[in-house]
Amino acid sequence: MSVPGAPTAKEKKYDRQLRLWGAGGQEALETAHILLVNATAAGTETLKNLVLPGAGRFTIIDDAVVTDEDLGTNFFLDDSSIGLSRAQKTCELLCELNPDVKGDYINDSIENVIKSTPEKLKEFTIVLATGDIVTSTLLSLDSILYPLDTPIFVLKCVGFAVTCRLALSEHTIVETHPASTVDLRLLNPFPELLALAEEKAGSMNDKSKMNTHDHGHIPYVLILLRALDDWKSTHDDNVPSNYSQKNQFKSFVRSKMWDADEENFEEAIAAVLPHFNSPSIPSGTKAVFEDEKTKSLTSSSTNFWIVARAIKDFAEKNNGLLPLPGALPDMKAESKDYIQLQNVYKSKARADLAAVVEIAKSLLSELGKPADSISEPEIETFCKHAGYIKLIRGRSLKQEYEDSPNAKKISNEISEPTSLIHYYLGLRAYESFISEESNTKRVAPGVEDSSVESDAEKMDKYVTEILDKLSITHSPELLEGTSKAIREIVRVGGGELHNISSLAGGIVSQEIIKVITKQYIPMSNTVVFDGISSRTEVYEL
Amino acid sequence: MATTTVLTTESPDRWKYLNNILTRSGPYTDEAFTPGDFPKQFLADAKILVIGAGGLGCEILKNLALSGFKDIHVIDMDTIDISNLNRQFLFREADVGKSKAEVAAAFVMKRVRGVKITPFNCAIQDKDDDYYRQFKIVVCGLDSVEARRWINATLVNLVDDETLIPLIDGGTEGFKGQARVMIPTISCCYECTLDMLTPRAAVPLCTLASIPRQPAHCIEWASVIQWPKEKGDLKLDTDDPEHISWLYTQALGRAKEFNIPGVTYAMTQGVVKNIIPAIASTNAIIAASCCNEALKLATTAAPYLDNYMMYTGDESIYTYTFQHEKKEECPVCGNLPQNLTVDPESTLEQLMEKLQERPETTLKKPSFRTSSKSLYLQAPKQLEEQTRPNLEKKCKELMEEGDELSISDPGMPFNLRFIISFS
Ligand SMILES: [Zn+2]
């Protein structure tokens, strides 16, 4: 088949996902190397969802030997795996899913790897820690990876309860995938747009100069610009600014219809409220502009910060306007008029882009970098999304556990019986339980029928210790929700339920894809899922 | 219990954690829950049906097998395509062209010992009421609104003193999805919520024919106008790459003529096949949520979802869990007819076209009756010919205000009922 533009074999296989993150996202995914610590059901389910779309490589670190219990929860093991290395067997069965992906394993504990070959951890793009890991090990991982900007996910799944914590030191996103990037510039039109409005809609009020067909096909953007001109002449040159004026303006536009079923005028009226906004730089973009990294570029600044600075400088010279994205929604119009209007917006977007490219070049030369070290398509993507970019500065595990816990968030939530913060506290207590020094075999709470209640009481105590450390006042009444969460966690005896782990693997793999592709917006920074009420909540902890 | 599955064929450790939630009560379990062998045995004996063996279906089969269900049926009439492999993890390249239901069933049975999965490579409409009556729960992982409406209506119609089969339904699009539990006649049904679907905005034919502006207009022109014109009776097969290529070339020519940029092969395929982006992660979330509910329903180990969970993952994570209300005027599970405002001057044919545009009445070959007469019948042929002249008549000649209009369609196992009022 020699049809131009026909998809390659790879494009066919990945068609349904390329429609979400494009070739750029796919390339990021294919060059990623993901580390899974412990091949739990939740861990392998997460990897399944990353191997299938073609993540480049994964490595599993796990010293466990496959048991019968594993087979009841983990799909990537079978009867023949029992007694063998869990890292190896899950790695083998995961690799079967996609020949494009390379899988590795290390049949050793994460503690030993940290102790003997910590440099090994620097190879990974992203790290996912699952299963029963003691607090000190989590903090060691954090201390190695967080300073390297390597994102760490800590996923806990016990029974119906799930928490996932993302420690992400700095994350910048250009392609946030907003619903729309349309900016029609109706309240601050550029000259070419005004000229076109005059040409196509100048005779809009004059039946002797325009026929009904043409009147019914004026693109609504031009109708609005023309009507605005008329409005301004009777309103001291002011545009409609508040809600009631905008509504008056809508009636004004309606009065210019020649026929009750002119769709283009209906479109114009509907566009007044969404598109009559005075220009301002959105908060996400402002946060980037005001960041120290934008203000003081250095030779080690990444492309994101250099382009952000170029756009900031551009906006300062351009009455606070960001570069025009250039998108135009569909509207009732003759083909040629619509294309002409589209070209006016596109030309303006190209001119803005060229100006930003020039600024970027001079910034690069000031920094001693080659002028072409940032490609024009990269700058173009940035310009199109300039109003939608996002900066996330996350928090390390050490900050959450020791340096600056978000006690306020927890104390605000704790009195709410249906808050999911109770599961967060319950799983923190679970971690304390298995991390207890006297618990040398890392036995989980509720393993024995006879110890269910006494283990739950120990967990209650761990929660009060955590709260005391945060200086959060508490009482048994206040902790009723937490106490229930703890009993639900102890009930399952420290294991996973396949559905819940699979669901958690779905959530975490979505987040990992967002972080790796630098597209869409990941959660900040802890998501809790409760499989009983089927709810999630995100907390910044 | 006629067939009792023996539970002792495998190590007692295998289902240790699952057993823990079945043998121990939790703080949220219903008081009626009797921990111990009863829920375990019920789970092992319960027949469960999975509809669809695609992205959601593969996940659902795996999850049910690892939830302790032992007797699973799966129905899917599709065969495996290369573009399925990025998420339908039970299939390999060598399986392309084979039956989804059969390959999926064989794979899960091989991996999870002790589960029996019976595949059917057919349409759900090929099975009768007796077939569906044998199941305790039906889990649906489909991308077709029509099939969902059919199974929903079938399960509602089956309700009697002995039969009440919950329908669990999942759906995904990109990073978003929803899972829901429907207890026929008790909670809202699929039909009750049809108005939540956003109808696909139809482009007016005159735009396609004379004033295209978007690449999609050129593509739709190629498939809606050019294909029938040039290819006559040859049916367009959107899975045939040569057909897509032909449309792509046509659309490209059209776009060039009108200076419209942006027509690509992938877009052509997307528009004509109405492709919805799909990834493994979202399927995993939704399928697991459905199966978690199936496990809770079958064992009562925890309260089930009442009745709708929406998941959104493209901007942080947001879940909306709520109770969707049952609709009194639901044509499937409600008791009241809906109101319909009709222009008395419009013809019956125009009314038919108008109804076809509404999402809740996606009719194919509708027949129209009032309580006193048949207005238009699609079959048999003789009656069709007899009633055909009515299509040209004005509504005011055929019906009166307050009349009940009943519409049947071969795609729907129920009638839509409307009370007429004139505009
Ligand atoms: Zn209903």
PDB file of C-alpha atoms and ligand atoms in Angstrom, chain B residues 152 156 187-193 326-327 330-334, ligand 1:
ATOM      1  CA  ASN B 152     -30.144  -3.143  29.869  1.00  0.00           C
ATOM      2  CA  VAL B 156     -35.056  -5.104  33.175  1.00  0.00           C
ATOM      3  CA  SER B 187     -31.837   1.887  40.876  1.00  0.00           C
ATOM      4  CA  CYS B 188     -31.641   3.926  37.711  1.00  0.00           C
ATOM      5  CA  CYS B 189     -31.030   1.951  34.542  1.00  0.00           C
ATOM      6  CA  TYR B 190     -28.854   2.672  31.514  1.00  0.00           C
ATOM      7  CA  GLU B 191     -31.798   4.121  29.620  1.00  0.00           C
ATOM      8  CA  CYS B 192     -32.550   6.548  32.489  1.00  0.00           C
ATOM      9  CA  THR B 193     -29.184   8.238  31.902  1.00  0.00           C
ATOM     10  CA  LYS B 326     -34.202   6.808  38.415  1.00  0.00           C
ATOM     11  CA  LYS B 327     -36.430   8.462  35.818  1.00  0.00           C
ATOM     12  CA  CYS B 330     -37.819   6.073  31.494  1.00  0.00           C
ATOM     13  CA  PRO B 331     -39.108   3.972  28.587  1.00  0.00           C
ATOM     14  CA  VAL B 332     -37.423   0.876  30.021  1.00  0.00           C
ATOM     15  CA  CYS B 333     -37.832   0.961  33.787  1.00  0.00           C
ATOM     16  CA  GLY B 334     -40.236   3.874  34.373  1.00  0.00           C
TER      17      GLY B 334
HETATM   18 ZN    ZN C   1     -34.598   3.385  33.401  1.00  0.00          ZN
END
